[in-house]
JSON list of C-alpha atoms in Angstrom, two decimals:
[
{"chain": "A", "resi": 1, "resn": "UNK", "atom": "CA", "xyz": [-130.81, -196.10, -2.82]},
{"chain": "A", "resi": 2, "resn": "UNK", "atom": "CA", "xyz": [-130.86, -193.22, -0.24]},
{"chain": "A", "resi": 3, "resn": "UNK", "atom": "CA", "xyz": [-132.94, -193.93, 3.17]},
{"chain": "A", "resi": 4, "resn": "UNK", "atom": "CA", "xyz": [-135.36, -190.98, 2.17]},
{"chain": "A", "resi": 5, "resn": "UNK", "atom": "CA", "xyz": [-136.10, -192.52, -0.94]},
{"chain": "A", "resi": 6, "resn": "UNK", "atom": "CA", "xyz": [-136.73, -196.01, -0.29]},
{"chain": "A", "resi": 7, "resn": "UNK", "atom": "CA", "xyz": [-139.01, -194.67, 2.70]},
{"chain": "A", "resi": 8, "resn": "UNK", "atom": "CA", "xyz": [-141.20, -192.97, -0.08]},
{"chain": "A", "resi": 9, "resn": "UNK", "atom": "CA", "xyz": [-141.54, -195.98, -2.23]},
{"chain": "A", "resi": 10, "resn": "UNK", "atom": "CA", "xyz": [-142.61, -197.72, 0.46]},
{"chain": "A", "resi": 11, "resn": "UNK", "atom": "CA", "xyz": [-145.33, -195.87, 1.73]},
{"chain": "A", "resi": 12, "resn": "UNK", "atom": "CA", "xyz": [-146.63, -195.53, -2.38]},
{"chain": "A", "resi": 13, "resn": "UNK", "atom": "CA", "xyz": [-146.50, -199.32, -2.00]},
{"chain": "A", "resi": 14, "resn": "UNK", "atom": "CA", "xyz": [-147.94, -199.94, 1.33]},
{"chain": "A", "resi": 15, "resn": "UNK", "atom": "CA", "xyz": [-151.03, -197.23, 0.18]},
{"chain": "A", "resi": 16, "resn": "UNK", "atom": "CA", "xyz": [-151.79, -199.00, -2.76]},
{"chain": "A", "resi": 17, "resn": "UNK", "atom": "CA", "xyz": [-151.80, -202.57, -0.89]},
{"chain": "A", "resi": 18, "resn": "UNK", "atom": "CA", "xyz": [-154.38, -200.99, 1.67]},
{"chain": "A", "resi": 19, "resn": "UNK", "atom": "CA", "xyz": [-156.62, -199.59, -1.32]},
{"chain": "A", "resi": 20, "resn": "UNK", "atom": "CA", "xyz": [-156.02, -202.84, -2.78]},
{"chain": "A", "resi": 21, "resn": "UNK", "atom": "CA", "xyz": [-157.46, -204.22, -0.01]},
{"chain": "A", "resi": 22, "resn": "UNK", "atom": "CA", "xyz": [-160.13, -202.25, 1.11]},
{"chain": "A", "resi": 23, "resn": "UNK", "atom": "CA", "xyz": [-161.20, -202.74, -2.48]},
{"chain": "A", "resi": 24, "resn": "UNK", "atom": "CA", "xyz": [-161.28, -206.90, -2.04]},
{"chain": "A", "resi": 25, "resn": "UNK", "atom": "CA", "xyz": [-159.16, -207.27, -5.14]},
{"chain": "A", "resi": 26, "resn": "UNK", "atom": "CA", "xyz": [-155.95, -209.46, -5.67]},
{"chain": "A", "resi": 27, "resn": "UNK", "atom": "CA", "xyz": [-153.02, -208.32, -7.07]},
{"chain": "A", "resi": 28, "resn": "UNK", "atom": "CA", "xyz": [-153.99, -209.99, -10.44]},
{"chain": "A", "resi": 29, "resn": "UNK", "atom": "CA", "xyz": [-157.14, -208.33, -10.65]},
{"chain": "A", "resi": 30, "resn": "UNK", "atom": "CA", "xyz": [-155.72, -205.16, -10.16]},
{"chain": "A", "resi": 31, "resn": "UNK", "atom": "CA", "xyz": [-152.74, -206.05, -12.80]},
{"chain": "A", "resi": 32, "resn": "UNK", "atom": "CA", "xyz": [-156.06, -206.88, -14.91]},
{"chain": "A", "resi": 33, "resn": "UNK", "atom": "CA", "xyz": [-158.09, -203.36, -14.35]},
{"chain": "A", "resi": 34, "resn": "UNK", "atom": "CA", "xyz": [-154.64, -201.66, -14.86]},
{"chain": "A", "resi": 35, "resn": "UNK", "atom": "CA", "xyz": [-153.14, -202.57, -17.64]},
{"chain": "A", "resi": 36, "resn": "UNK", "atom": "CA", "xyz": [-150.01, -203.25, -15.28]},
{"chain": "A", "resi": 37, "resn": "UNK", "atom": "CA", "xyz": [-148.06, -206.89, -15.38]},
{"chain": "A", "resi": 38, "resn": "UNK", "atom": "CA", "xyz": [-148.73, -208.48, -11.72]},
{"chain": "A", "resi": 39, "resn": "UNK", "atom": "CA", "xyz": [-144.86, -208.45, -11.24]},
{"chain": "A", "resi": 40, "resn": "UNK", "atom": "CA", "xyz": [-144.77, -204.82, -11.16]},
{"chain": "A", "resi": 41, "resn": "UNK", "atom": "CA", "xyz": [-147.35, -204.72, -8.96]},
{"chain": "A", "resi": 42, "resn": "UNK", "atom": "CA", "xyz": [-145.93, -207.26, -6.31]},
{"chain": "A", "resi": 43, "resn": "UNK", "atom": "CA", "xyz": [-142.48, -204.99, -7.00]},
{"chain": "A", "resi": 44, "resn": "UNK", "atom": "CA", "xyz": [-144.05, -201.66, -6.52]},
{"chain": "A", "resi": 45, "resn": "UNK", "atom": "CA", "xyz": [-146.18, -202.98, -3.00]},
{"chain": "A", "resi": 46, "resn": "UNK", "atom": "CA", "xyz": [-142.94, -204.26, -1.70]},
{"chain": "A", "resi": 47, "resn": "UNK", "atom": "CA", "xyz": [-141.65, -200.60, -2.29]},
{"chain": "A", "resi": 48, "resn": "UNK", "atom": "CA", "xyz": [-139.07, -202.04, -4.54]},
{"chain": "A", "resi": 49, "resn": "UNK", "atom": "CA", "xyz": [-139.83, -200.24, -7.85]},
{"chain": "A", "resi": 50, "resn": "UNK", "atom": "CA", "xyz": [-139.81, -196.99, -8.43]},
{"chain": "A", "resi": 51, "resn": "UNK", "atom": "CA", "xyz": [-143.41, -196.68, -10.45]},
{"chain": "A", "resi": 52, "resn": "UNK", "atom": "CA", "xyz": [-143.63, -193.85, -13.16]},
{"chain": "A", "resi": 53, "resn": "UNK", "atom": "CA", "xyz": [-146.33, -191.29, -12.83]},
{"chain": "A", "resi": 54, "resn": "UNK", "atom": "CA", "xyz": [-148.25, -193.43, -15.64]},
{"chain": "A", "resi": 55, "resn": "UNK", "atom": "CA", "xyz": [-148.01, -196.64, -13.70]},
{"chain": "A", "resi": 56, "resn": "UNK", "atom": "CA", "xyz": [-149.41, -194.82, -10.86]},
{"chain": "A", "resi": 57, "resn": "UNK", "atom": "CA", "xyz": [-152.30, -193.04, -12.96]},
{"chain": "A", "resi": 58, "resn": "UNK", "atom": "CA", "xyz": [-153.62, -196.88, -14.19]},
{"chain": "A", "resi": 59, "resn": "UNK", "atom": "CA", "xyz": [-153.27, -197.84, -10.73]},
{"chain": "A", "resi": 60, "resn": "UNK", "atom": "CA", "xyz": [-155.40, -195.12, -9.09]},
{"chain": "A", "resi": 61, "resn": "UNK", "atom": "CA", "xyz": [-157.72, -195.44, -12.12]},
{"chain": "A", "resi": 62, "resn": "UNK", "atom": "CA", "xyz": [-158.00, -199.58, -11.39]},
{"chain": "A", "resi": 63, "resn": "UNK", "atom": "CA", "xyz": [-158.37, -198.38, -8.05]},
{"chain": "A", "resi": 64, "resn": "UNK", "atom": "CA", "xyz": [-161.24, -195.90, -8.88]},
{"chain": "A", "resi": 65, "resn": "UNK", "atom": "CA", "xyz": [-159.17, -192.74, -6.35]},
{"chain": "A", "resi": 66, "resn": "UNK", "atom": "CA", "xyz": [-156.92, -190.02, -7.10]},
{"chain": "A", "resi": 67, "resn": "UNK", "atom": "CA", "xyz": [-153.43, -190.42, -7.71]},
{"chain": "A", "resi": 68, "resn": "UNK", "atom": "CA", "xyz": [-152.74, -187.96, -4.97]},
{"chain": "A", "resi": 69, "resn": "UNK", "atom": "CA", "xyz": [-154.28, -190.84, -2.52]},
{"chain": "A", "resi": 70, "resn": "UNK", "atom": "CA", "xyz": [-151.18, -193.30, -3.61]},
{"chain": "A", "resi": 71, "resn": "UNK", "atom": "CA", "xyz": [-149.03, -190.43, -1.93]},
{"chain": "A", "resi": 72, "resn": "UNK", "atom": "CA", "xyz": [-150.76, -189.40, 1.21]},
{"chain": "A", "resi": 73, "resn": "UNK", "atom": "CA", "xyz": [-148.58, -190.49, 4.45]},
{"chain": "A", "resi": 74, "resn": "UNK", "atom": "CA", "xyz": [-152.02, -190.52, 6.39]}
]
């Protein structure tokens, strides 16, 4: 996987492990809210998945934020 690439699925990952976070939720309960299995979850925080735009809709949804917020560098 190109440099670029792996550099954008980790900062989806990171983002959503901060929300996460800031939310007080583990990654089970947010597998639970999302409808998402916890392994993808541990996958897609480590910025070793590449999530499909309907993984990341159920997360941002669990998450109660935009989508757009999963791909913010700031």
């Amino acid at each position: 996987m190109p440099r670029q690439e792996k550099k954008h699925l980790q900062l989806i990952g990171n983002n959503i492990r901060k929300k996460r976070d800031a939310k007080g939720i583990s990654q089970q309960e947010l597998a639970d809210n999302s409808d998402v299995a916890k392994s993808t979850i541990q996958r897609i925080e480590k910025g070793e998945m590449n999530p499909s735009v309907l993984t990341l809709i159920k997360i941002s949804t669990a998450l109660q934020i935009e989508v757009v917020e999963l791909l913010k560098s700031k």
